[in-house]
GROMACS .gro file of N, CA and C in nm:
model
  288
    1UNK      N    1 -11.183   5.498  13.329
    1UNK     CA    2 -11.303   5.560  13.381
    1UNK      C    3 -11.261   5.671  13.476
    2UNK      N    4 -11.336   5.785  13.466
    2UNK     CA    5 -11.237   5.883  13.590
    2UNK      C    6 -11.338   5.852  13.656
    3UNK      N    7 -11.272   5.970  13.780
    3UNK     CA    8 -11.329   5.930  13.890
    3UNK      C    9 -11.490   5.981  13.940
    4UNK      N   10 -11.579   6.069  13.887
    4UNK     CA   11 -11.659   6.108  13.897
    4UNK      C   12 -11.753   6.029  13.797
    5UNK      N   13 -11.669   5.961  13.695
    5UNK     CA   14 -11.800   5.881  13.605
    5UNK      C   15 -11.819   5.752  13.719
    6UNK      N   16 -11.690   5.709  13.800
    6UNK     CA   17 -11.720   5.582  13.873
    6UNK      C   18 -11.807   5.656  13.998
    7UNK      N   19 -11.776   5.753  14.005
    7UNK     CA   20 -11.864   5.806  14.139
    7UNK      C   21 -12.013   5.815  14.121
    8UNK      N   22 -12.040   5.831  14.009
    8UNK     CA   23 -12.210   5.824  13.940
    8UNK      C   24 -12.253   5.705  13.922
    9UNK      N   25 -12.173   5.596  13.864
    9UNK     CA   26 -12.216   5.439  13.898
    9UNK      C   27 -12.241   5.373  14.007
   10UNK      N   28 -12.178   5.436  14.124
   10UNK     CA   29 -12.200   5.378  14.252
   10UNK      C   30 -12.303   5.464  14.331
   11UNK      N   31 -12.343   5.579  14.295
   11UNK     CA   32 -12.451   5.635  14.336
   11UNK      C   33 -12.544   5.503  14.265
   12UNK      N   34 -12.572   5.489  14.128
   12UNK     CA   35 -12.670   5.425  14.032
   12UNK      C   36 -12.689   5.306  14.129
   13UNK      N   37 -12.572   5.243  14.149
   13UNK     CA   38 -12.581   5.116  14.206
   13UNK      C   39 -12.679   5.142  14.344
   14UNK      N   40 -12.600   5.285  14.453
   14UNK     CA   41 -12.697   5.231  14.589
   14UNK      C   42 -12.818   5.276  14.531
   15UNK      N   43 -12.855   5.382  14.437
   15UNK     CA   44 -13.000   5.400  14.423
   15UNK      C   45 -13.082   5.280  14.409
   16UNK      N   46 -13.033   5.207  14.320
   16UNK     CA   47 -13.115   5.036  14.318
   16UNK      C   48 -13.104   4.945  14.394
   17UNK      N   49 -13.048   4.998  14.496
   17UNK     CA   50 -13.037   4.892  14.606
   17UNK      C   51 -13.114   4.921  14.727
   18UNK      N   52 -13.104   5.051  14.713
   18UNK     CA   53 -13.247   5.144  14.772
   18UNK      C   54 -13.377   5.116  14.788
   19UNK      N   55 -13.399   5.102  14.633
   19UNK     CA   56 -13.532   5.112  14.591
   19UNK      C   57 -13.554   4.969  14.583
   20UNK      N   58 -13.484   4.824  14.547
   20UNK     CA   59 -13.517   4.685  14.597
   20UNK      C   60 -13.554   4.680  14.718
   21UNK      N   61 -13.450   4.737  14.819
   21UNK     CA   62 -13.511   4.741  14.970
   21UNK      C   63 -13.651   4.767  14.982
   22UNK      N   64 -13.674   4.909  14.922
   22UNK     CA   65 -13.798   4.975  14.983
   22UNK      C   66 -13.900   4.864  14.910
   23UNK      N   67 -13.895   4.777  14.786
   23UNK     CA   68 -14.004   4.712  14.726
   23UNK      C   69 -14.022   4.621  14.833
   24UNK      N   70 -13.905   4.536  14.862
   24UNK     CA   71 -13.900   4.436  14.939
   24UNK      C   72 -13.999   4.437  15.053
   25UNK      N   73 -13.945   4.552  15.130
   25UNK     CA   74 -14.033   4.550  15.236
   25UNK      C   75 -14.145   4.606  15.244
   26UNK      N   76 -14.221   4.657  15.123
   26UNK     CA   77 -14.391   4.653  15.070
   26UNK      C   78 -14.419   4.521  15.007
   27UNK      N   79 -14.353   4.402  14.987
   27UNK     CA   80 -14.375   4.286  14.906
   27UNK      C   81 -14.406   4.191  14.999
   28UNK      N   82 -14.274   4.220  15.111
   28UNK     CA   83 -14.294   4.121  15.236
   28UNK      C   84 -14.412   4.135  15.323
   29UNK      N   85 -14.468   4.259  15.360
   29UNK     CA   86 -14.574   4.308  15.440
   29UNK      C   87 -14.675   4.224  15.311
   30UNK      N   88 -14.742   4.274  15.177
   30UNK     CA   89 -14.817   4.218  15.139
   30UNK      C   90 -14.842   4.081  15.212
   31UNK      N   91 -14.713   4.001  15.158
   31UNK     CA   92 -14.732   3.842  15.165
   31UNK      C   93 -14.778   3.831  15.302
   32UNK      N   94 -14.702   3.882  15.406
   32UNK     CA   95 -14.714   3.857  15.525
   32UNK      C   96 -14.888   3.866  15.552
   33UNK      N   97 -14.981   3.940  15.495
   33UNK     CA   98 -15.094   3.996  15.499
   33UNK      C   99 -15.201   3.929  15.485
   34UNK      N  100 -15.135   3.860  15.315
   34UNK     CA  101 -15.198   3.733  15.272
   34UNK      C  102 -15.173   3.615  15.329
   35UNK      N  103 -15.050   3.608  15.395
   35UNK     CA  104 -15.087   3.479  15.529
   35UNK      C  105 -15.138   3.484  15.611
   36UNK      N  106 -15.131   3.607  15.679
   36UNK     CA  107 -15.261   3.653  15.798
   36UNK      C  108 -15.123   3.604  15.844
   37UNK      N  109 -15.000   3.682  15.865
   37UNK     CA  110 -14.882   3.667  16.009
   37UNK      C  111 -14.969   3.707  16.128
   38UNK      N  112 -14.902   3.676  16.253
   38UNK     CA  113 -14.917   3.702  16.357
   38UNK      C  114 -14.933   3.856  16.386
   39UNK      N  115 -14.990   3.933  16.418
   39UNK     CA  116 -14.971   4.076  16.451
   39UNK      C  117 -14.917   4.143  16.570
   40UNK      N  118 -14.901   4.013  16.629
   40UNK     CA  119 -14.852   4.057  16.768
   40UNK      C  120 -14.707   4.035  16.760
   41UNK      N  121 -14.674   3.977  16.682
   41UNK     CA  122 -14.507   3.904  16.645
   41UNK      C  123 -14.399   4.044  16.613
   42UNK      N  124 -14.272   4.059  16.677
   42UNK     CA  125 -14.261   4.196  16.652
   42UNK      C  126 -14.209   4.233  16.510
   43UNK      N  127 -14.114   4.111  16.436
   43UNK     CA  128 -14.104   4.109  16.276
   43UNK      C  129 -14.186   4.163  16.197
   44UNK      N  130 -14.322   4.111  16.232
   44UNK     CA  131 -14.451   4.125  16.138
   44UNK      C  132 -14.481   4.249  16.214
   45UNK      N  133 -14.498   4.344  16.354
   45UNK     CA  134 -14.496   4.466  16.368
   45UNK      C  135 -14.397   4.563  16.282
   46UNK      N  136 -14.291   4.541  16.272
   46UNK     CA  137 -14.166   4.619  16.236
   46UNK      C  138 -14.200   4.636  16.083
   47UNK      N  139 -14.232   4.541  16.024
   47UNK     CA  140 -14.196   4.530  15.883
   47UNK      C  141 -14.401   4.622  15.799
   48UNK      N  142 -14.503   4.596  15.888
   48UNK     CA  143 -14.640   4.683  15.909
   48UNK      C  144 -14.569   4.806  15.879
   49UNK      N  145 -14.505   4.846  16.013
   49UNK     CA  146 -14.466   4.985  16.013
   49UNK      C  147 -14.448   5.062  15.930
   50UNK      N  148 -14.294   4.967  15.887
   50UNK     CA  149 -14.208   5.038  15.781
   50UNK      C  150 -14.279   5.055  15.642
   51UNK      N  151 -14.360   4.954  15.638
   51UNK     CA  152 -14.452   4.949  15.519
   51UNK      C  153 -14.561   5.072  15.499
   52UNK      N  154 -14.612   5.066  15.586
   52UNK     CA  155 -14.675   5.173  15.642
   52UNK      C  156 -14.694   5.314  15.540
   53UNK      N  157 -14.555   5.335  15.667
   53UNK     CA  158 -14.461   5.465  15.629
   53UNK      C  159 -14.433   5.447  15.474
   54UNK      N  160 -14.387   5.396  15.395
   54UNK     CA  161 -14.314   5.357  15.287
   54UNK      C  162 -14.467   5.397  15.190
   55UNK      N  163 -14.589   5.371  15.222
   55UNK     CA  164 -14.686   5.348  15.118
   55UNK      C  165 -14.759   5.451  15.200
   56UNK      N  166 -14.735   5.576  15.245
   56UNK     CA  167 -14.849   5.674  15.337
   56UNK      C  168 -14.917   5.724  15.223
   57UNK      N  169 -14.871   5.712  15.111
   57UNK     CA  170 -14.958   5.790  14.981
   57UNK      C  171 -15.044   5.694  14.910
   58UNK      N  172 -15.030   5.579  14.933
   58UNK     CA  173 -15.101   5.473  14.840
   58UNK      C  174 -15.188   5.355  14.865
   59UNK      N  175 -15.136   5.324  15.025
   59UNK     CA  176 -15.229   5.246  15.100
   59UNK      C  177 -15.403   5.240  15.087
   60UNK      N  178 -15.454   5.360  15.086
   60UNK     CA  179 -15.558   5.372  15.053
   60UNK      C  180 -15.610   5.475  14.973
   61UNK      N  181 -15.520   5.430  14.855
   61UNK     CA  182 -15.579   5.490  14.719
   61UNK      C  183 -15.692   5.407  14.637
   62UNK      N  184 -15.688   5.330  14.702
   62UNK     CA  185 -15.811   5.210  14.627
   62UNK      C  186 -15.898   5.161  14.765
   63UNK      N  187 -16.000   5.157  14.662
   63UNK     CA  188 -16.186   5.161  14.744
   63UNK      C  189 -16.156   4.988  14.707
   64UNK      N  190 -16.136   4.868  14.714
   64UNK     CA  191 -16.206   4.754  14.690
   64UNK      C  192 -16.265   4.708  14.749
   65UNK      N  193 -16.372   4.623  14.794
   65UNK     CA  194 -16.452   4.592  14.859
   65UNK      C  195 -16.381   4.478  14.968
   66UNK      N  196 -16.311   4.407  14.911
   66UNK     CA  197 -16.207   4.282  15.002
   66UNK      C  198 -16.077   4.385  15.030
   67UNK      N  199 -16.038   4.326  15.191
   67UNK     CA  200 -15.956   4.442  15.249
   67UNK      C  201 -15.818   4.363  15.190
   68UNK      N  202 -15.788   4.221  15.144
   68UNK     CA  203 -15.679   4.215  15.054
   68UNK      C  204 -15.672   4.252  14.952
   69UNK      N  205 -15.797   4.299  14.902
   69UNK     CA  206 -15.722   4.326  14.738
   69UNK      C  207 -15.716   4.520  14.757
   70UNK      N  208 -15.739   4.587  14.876
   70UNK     CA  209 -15.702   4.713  14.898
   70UNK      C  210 -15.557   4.690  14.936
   71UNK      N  211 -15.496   4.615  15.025
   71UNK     CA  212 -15.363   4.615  15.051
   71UNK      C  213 -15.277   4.603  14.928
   72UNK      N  214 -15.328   4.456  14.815
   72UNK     CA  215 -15.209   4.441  14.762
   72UNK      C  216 -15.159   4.536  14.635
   73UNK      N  217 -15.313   4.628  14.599
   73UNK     CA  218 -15.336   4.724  14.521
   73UNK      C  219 -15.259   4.866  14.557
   74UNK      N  220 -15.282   4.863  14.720
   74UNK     CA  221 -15.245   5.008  14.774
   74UNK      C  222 -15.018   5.002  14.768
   75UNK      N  223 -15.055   4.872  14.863
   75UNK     CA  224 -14.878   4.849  14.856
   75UNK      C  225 -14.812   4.788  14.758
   76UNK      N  226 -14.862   4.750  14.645
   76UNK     CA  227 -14.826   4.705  14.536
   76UNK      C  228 -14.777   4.799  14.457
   77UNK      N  229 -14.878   4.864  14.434
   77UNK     CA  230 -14.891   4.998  14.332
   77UNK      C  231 -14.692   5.076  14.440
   78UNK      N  232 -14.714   5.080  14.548
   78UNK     CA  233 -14.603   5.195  14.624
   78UNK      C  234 -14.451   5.103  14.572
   79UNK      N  235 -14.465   4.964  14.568
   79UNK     CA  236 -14.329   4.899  14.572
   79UNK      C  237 -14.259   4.891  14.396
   80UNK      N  238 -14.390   4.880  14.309
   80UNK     CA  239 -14.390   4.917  14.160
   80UNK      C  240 -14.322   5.077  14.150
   81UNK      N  241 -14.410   5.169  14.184
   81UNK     CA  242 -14.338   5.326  14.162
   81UNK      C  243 -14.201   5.288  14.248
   82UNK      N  244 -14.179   5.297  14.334
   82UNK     CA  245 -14.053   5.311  14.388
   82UNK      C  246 -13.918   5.198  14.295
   83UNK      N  247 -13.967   5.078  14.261
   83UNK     CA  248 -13.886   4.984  14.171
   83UNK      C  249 -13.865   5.065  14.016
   84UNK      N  250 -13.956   5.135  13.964
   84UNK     CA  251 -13.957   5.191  13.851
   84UNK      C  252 -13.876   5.334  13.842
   85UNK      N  253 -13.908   5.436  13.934
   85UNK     CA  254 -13.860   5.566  13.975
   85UNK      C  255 -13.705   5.505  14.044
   86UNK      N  256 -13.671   5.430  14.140
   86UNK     CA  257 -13.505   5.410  14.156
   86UNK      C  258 -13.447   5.318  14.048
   87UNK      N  259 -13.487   5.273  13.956
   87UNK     CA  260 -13.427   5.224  13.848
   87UNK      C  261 -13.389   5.311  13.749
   88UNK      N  262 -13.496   5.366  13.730
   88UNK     CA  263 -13.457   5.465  13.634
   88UNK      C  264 -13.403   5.592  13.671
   89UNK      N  265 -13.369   5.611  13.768
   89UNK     CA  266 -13.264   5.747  13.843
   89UNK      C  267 -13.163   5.640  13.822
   90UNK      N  268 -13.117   5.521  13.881
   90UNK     CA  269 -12.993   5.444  13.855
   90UNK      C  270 -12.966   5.454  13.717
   91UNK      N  271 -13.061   5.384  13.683
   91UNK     CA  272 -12.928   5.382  13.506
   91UNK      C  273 -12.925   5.541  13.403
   92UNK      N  274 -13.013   5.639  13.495
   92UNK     CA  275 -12.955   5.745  13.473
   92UNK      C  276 -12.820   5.819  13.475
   93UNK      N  277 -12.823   5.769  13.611
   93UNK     CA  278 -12.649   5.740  13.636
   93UNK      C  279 -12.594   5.684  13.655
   94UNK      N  280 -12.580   5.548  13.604
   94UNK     CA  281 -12.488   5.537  13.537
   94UNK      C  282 -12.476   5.561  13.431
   95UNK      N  283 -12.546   5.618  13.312
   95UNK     CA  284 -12.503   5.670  13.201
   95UNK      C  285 -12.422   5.756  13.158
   96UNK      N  286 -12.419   5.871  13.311
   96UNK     CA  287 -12.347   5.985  13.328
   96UNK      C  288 -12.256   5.937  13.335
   0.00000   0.00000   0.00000
């Protein structure tokens, strides 16, 4: 393998390790949401945040009438594109 084809696999690799992260922590905020965590707790602040930030385009792309099924729709939908879009940049390269 030279060295620039292994250098494109390990890009592939952190890209998906990237983009698990970023699902993760739109998956964890969901759940956390649907348990009704603590809000004052600073975990469940930190991880709001980042979620937040992570879904500023999608959070409230959906009108539903129940404010869980706007969350798990808004941050669902953000942790899906981001799992789909860094997967498929990964095994882009690694193909290269």
């Amino acid at each position: 393998m030279s060295r620039s084809r292994n250098g494109s696999a390990q890009a592939g690799t952190v890209v998906a390790v990237v983009a698990d992260v970023l699902a993760f922590i739109l998956g964890l905020w969901i759940l956390m949401y649907l348990l009704d965590a603590n809000p004052g707790n600073d975990l469940v602040h930190a991880v709001r945040n980042a979620a937040n930030w992570l879904a500023g385009w999608s959070h409230d792309l959906f009108t539903f009438d129940e404010a869980w099924e706007r969350v798990v729709a808004g941050y669902g939908l953000a942790a899906v594109v981001y799992l789909l879009v860094g997967h498929a940049v990964a095994h882009r390269l690694h193909r290269n």
